[in-house]
Amino acid sequence: MKKVKLINLTPHNINLKVNGETIVIEPAVSKSELPRLKETIKKLEDIEVNGYKVPITVKEFEEAYNIPEPKEGVYYIVSALIAKALKREDFIVPNTVRDESGNIVGCDGFSKILK
């Protein structure tokens, strides 16, 4: 088993549920330092919904910023969008655990998104 350090690069606590315990992993950076993708929105058309004009757009994600350099023995907890866009071995996303009402209560592990 590999021993690693987890760094939470999301804006909220990660509640890791293991062996009946909850390990709280707090955010490691401020909101202005979170990994992000530059977003561009282009209008396609307008549709009518209940008499209101509603725009339909295309959202494109481009250049990433606030991305940390890889470090030996470190996994970064990131959003699925960042993990999917960058496909780095050291980026992981929480495996969500929900309560009986469907509310997220934590995670029971992590996944890599490499495809």
JSON list of C-alpha atoms in Angstrom, two decimals:
[
{"chain": "A", "resi": 1, "resn": "MET", "atom": "CA", "xyz": [0.00, 0.00, 0.00]},
{"chain": "A", "resi": 2, "resn": "LYS", "atom": "CA", "xyz": [1.34, 3.40, -1.03]},
{"chain": "A", "resi": 3, "resn": "LYS", "atom": "CA", "xyz": [1.40, 6.19, 1.59]},
{"chain": "A", "resi": 4, "resn": "VAL", "atom": "CA", "xyz": [0.51, 9.58, 0.05]},
{"chain": "A", "resi": 5, "resn": "LYS", "atom": "CA", "xyz": [-0.42, 13.11, 1.02]},
{"chain": "A", "resi": 6, "resn": "LEU", "atom": "CA", "xyz": [-3.86, 14.39, -0.10]},
{"chain": "A", "resi": 7, "resn": "ILE", "atom": "CA", "xyz": [-4.27, 18.06, -1.00]},
{"chain": "A", "resi": 8, "resn": "ASN", "atom": "CA", "xyz": [-7.85, 19.26, -1.39]},
{"chain": "A", "resi": 9, "resn": "LEU", "atom": "CA", "xyz": [-8.09, 21.71, -4.30]},
{"chain": "A", "resi": 10, "resn": "THR", "atom": "CA", "xyz": [-11.89, 22.02, -4.12]},
{"chain": "A", "resi": 11, "resn": "PRO", "atom": "CA", "xyz": [-13.78, 24.82, -2.33]},
{"chain": "A", "resi": 12, "resn": "HIS", "atom": "CA", "xyz": [-15.39, 22.51, 0.26]},
{"chain": "A", "resi": 13, "resn": "ASN", "atom": "CA", "xyz": [-14.47, 19.94, 2.90]},
{"chain": "A", "resi": 14, "resn": "ILE", "atom": "CA", "xyz": [-14.12, 16.36, 1.70]},
{"chain": "A", "resi": 15, "resn": "ASN", "atom": "CA", "xyz": [-15.64, 13.90, 4.21]},
{"chain": "A", "resi": 16, "resn": "LEU", "atom": "CA", "xyz": [-13.80, 10.62, 3.60]},
{"chain": "A", "resi": 17, "resn": "LYS", "atom": "CA", "xyz": [-15.74, 7.72, 5.15]},
{"chain": "A", "resi": 18, "resn": "VAL", "atom": "CA", "xyz": [-13.50, 4.74, 5.98]},
{"chain": "A", "resi": 19, "resn": "ASN", "atom": "CA", "xyz": [-13.89, 1.93, 8.54]},
{"chain": "A", "resi": 20, "resn": "GLY", "atom": "CA", "xyz": [-16.83, 3.70, 10.22]},
{"chain": "A", "resi": 21, "resn": "GLU", "atom": "CA", "xyz": [-14.81, 6.89, 10.68]},
{"chain": "A", "resi": 22, "resn": "THR", "atom": "CA", "xyz": [-15.00, 10.24, 8.88]},
{"chain": "A", "resi": 23, "resn": "ILE", "atom": "CA", "xyz": [-11.76, 11.95, 7.94]},
{"chain": "A", "resi": 24, "resn": "VAL", "atom": "CA", "xyz": [-12.33, 15.62, 7.07]},
{"chain": "A", "resi": 25, "resn": "ILE", "atom": "CA", "xyz": [-9.97, 16.98, 4.42]},
{"chain": "A", "resi": 26, "resn": "GLU", "atom": "CA", "xyz": [-10.24, 20.77, 4.37]},
{"chain": "A", "resi": 27, "resn": "PRO", "atom": "CA", "xyz": [-9.59, 22.96, 1.31]},
{"chain": "A", "resi": 28, "resn": "ALA", "atom": "CA", "xyz": [-5.89, 23.73, 0.93]},
{"chain": "A", "resi": 29, "resn": "VAL", "atom": "CA", "xyz": [-6.25, 26.98, -1.04]},
{"chain": "A", "resi": 30, "resn": "SER", "atom": "CA", "xyz": [-8.49, 30.03, -1.17]},
{"chain": "A", "resi": 31, "resn": "LYS", "atom": "CA", "xyz": [-11.26, 30.25, -3.79]},
{"chain": "A", "resi": 32, "resn": "SER", "atom": "CA", "xyz": [-9.12, 32.58, -5.91]},
{"chain": "A", "resi": 33, "resn": "GLU", "atom": "CA", "xyz": [-6.36, 29.93, -6.03]},
{"chain": "A", "resi": 34, "resn": "LEU", "atom": "CA", "xyz": [-8.54, 26.97, -7.08]},
{"chain": "A", "resi": 35, "resn": "PRO", "atom": "CA", "xyz": [-7.67, 25.16, -10.32]},
{"chain": "A", "resi": 36, "resn": "ARG", "atom": "CA", "xyz": [-9.90, 26.50, -13.08]},
{"chain": "A", "resi": 37, "resn": "LEU", "atom": "CA", "xyz": [-10.51, 26.26, -16.81]},
{"chain": "A", "resi": 38, "resn": "LYS", "atom": "CA", "xyz": [-11.08, 29.39, -18.85]},
{"chain": "A", "resi": 39, "resn": "GLU", "atom": "CA", "xyz": [-14.72, 29.35, -19.98]},
{"chain": "A", "resi": 40, "resn": "THR", "atom": "CA", "xyz": [-16.10, 30.77, -23.21]},
{"chain": "A", "resi": 41, "resn": "ILE", "atom": "CA", "xyz": [-19.83, 30.98, -23.92]},
{"chain": "A", "resi": 42, "resn": "LYS", "atom": "CA", "xyz": [-21.17, 31.46, -27.45]},
{"chain": "A", "resi": 43, "resn": "LYS", "atom": "CA", "xyz": [-24.84, 32.06, -28.19]},
{"chain": "A", "resi": 44, "resn": "LEU", "atom": "CA", "xyz": [-26.50, 29.60, -30.57]},
{"chain": "A", "resi": 45, "resn": "GLU", "atom": "CA", "xyz": [-30.16, 30.52, -30.53]},
{"chain": "A", "resi": 46, "resn": "ASP", "atom": "CA", "xyz": [-33.11, 31.64, -28.44]},
{"chain": "A", "resi": 47, "resn": "ILE", "atom": "CA", "xyz": [-36.00, 29.40, -27.48]},
{"chain": "A", "resi": 48, "resn": "GLU", "atom": "CA", "xyz": [-39.35, 30.29, -25.98]},
{"chain": "A", "resi": 49, "resn": "VAL", "atom": "CA", "xyz": [-40.29, 28.87, -22.58]},
{"chain": "A", "resi": 50, "resn": "ASN", "atom": "CA", "xyz": [-43.67, 29.88, -21.12]},
{"chain": "A", "resi": 51, "resn": "GLY", "atom": "CA", "xyz": [-43.59, 33.07, -23.16]},
{"chain": "A", "resi": 52, "resn": "TYR", "atom": "CA", "xyz": [-40.03, 33.98, -22.17]},
{"chain": "A", "resi": 53, "resn": "LYS", "atom": "CA", "xyz": [-37.01, 34.18, -24.42]},
{"chain": "A", "resi": 54, "resn": "VAL", "atom": "CA", "xyz": [-34.28, 31.83, -23.13]},
{"chain": "A", "resi": 55, "resn": "PRO", "atom": "CA", "xyz": [-30.81, 31.63, -24.72]},
{"chain": "A", "resi": 56, "resn": "ILE", "atom": "CA", "xyz": [-29.18, 28.36, -25.75]},
{"chain": "A", "resi": 57, "resn": "THR", "atom": "CA", "xyz": [-25.40, 28.61, -25.76]},
{"chain": "A", "resi": 58, "resn": "VAL", "atom": "CA", "xyz": [-22.29, 26.52, -26.28]},
{"chain": "A", "resi": 59, "resn": "LYS", "atom": "CA", "xyz": [-19.86, 26.46, -23.39]},
{"chain": "A", "resi": 60, "resn": "GLU", "atom": "CA", "xyz": [-16.23, 25.71, -24.19]},
{"chain": "A", "resi": 61, "resn": "PHE", "atom": "CA", "xyz": [-13.50, 25.07, -21.65]},
{"chain": "A", "resi": 62, "resn": "GLU", "atom": "CA", "xyz": [-10.01, 26.07, -22.63]},
{"chain": "A", "resi": 63, "resn": "GLU", "atom": "CA", "xyz": [-6.77, 27.04, -20.93]},
{"chain": "A", "resi": 64, "resn": "ALA", "atom": "CA", "xyz": [-6.26, 25.78, -17.38]},
{"chain": "A", "resi": 65, "resn": "TYR", "atom": "CA", "xyz": [-4.83, 27.97, -14.64]},
{"chain": "A", "resi": 66, "resn": "ASN", "atom": "CA", "xyz": [-3.87, 27.68, -10.95]},
{"chain": "A", "resi": 67, "resn": "ILE", "atom": "CA", "xyz": [-2.65, 24.15, -11.70]},
{"chain": "A", "resi": 68, "resn": "PRO", "atom": "CA", "xyz": [-0.03, 22.79, -9.27]},
{"chain": "A", "resi": 69, "resn": "GLU", "atom": "CA", "xyz": [3.12, 21.02, -10.41]},
{"chain": "A", "resi": 70, "resn": "PRO", "atom": "CA", "xyz": [3.18, 17.27, -9.74]},
{"chain": "A", "resi": 71, "resn": "LYS", "atom": "CA", "xyz": [4.97, 16.28, -6.52]},
{"chain": "A", "resi": 72, "resn": "GLU", "atom": "CA", "xyz": [6.22, 12.85, -5.51]},
{"chain": "A", "resi": 73, "resn": "GLY", "atom": "CA", "xyz": [3.83, 11.19, -3.02]},
{"chain": "A", "resi": 74, "resn": "VAL", "atom": "CA", "xyz": [1.03, 13.77, -3.47]},
{"chain": "A", "resi": 75, "resn": "TYR", "atom": "CA", "xyz": [-2.48, 13.34, -4.85]},
{"chain": "A", "resi": 76, "resn": "TYR", "atom": "CA", "xyz": [-4.57, 16.43, -5.54]},
{"chain": "A", "resi": 77, "resn": "ILE", "atom": "CA", "xyz": [-8.34, 16.24, -4.99]},
{"chain": "A", "resi": 78, "resn": "VAL", "atom": "CA", "xyz": [-9.90, 18.24, -7.83]},
{"chain": "A", "resi": 79, "resn": "SER", "atom": "CA", "xyz": [-13.25, 18.70, -9.56]},
{"chain": "A", "resi": 80, "resn": "ALA", "atom": "CA", "xyz": [-14.23, 16.12, -12.16]},
{"chain": "A", "resi": 81, "resn": "LEU", "atom": "CA", "xyz": [-14.08, 18.86, -14.82]},
{"chain": "A", "resi": 82, "resn": "ILE", "atom": "CA", "xyz": [-10.41, 19.59, -14.04]},
{"chain": "A", "resi": 83, "resn": "ALA", "atom": "CA", "xyz": [-9.55, 15.88, -13.82]},
{"chain": "A", "resi": 84, "resn": "LYS", "atom": "CA", "xyz": [-11.27, 15.14, -17.14]},
{"chain": "A", "resi": 85, "resn": "ALA", "atom": "CA", "xyz": [-9.65, 18.09, -18.93]},
{"chain": "A", "resi": 86, "resn": "LEU", "atom": "CA", "xyz": [-6.09, 17.46, -17.73]},
{"chain": "A", "resi": 87, "resn": "LYS", "atom": "CA", "xyz": [-6.03, 13.64, -17.25]},
{"chain": "A", "resi": 88, "resn": "ARG", "atom": "CA", "xyz": [-3.15, 13.70, -14.76]},
{"chain": "A", "resi": 89, "resn": "GLU", "atom": "CA", "xyz": [-2.20, 10.63, -12.74]},
{"chain": "A", "resi": 90, "resn": "ASP", "atom": "CA", "xyz": [-1.99, 12.72, -9.55]},
{"chain": "A", "resi": 91, "resn": "PHE", "atom": "CA", "xyz": [-5.49, 14.22, -9.87]},
{"chain": "A", "resi": 92, "resn": "ILE", "atom": "CA", "xyz": [-8.27, 12.34, -8.08]},
{"chain": "A", "resi": 93, "resn": "VAL", "atom": "CA", "xyz": [-12.00, 12.94, -7.62]},
{"chain": "A", "resi": 94, "resn": "PRO", "atom": "CA", "xyz": [-14.21, 11.78, -4.73]},
{"chain": "A", "resi": 95, "resn": "ASN", "atom": "CA", "xyz": [-16.40, 8.67, -5.08]},
{"chain": "A", "resi": 96, "resn": "THR", "atom": "CA", "xyz": [-19.65, 10.10, -3.74]},
{"chain": "A", "resi": 97, "resn": "VAL", "atom": "CA", "xyz": [-21.60, 8.52, -0.87]},
{"chain": "A", "resi": 98, "resn": "ARG", "atom": "CA", "xyz": [-25.24, 9.59, -0.50]},
{"chain": "A", "resi": 99, "resn": "ASP", "atom": "CA", "xyz": [-27.74, 9.16, 2.34]},
{"chain": "A", "resi": 100, "resn": "GLU", "atom": "CA", "xyz": [-31.19, 7.57, 1.93]},
{"chain": "A", "resi": 101, "resn": "SER", "atom": "CA", "xyz": [-32.57, 10.93, 0.72]},
{"chain": "A", "resi": 102, "resn": "GLY", "atom": "CA", "xyz": [-29.94, 11.25, -1.98]},
{"chain": "A", "resi": 103, "resn": "ASN", "atom": "CA", "xyz": [-27.93, 13.97, -0.24]},
{"chain": "A", "resi": 104, "resn": "ILE", "atom": "CA", "xyz": [-24.14, 13.80, -0.53]},
{"chain": "A", "resi": 105, "resn": "VAL", "atom": "CA", "xyz": [-22.64, 12.92, 2.85]},
{"chain": "A", "resi": 106, "resn": "GLY", "atom": "CA", "xyz": [-19.06, 12.22, 1.83]},
{"chain": "A", "resi": 107, "resn": "CYS", "atom": "CA", "xyz": [-16.95, 9.84, -0.19]},
{"chain": "A", "resi": 108, "resn": "ASP", "atom": "CA", "xyz": [-15.62, 6.34, 0.35]},
{"chain": "A", "resi": 109, "resn": "GLY", "atom": "CA", "xyz": [-12.59, 6.63, -1.92]},
{"chain": "A", "resi": 110, "resn": "PHE", "atom": "CA", "xyz": [-11.31, 8.40, -4.99]},
{"chain": "A", "resi": 111, "resn": "SER", "atom": "CA", "xyz": [-11.07, 7.87, -8.75]},
{"chain": "A", "resi": 112, "resn": "LYS", "atom": "CA", "xyz": [-8.66, 8.97, -11.45]},
{"chain": "A", "resi": 113, "resn": "ILE", "atom": "CA", "xyz": [-10.13, 10.18, -14.77]},
{"chain": "A", "resi": 114, "resn": "LEU", "atom": "CA", "xyz": [-7.60, 9.26, -17.43]},
{"chain": "A", "resi": 115, "resn": "LYS", "atom": "CA", "xyz": [-9.71, 8.93, -20.60]}
]
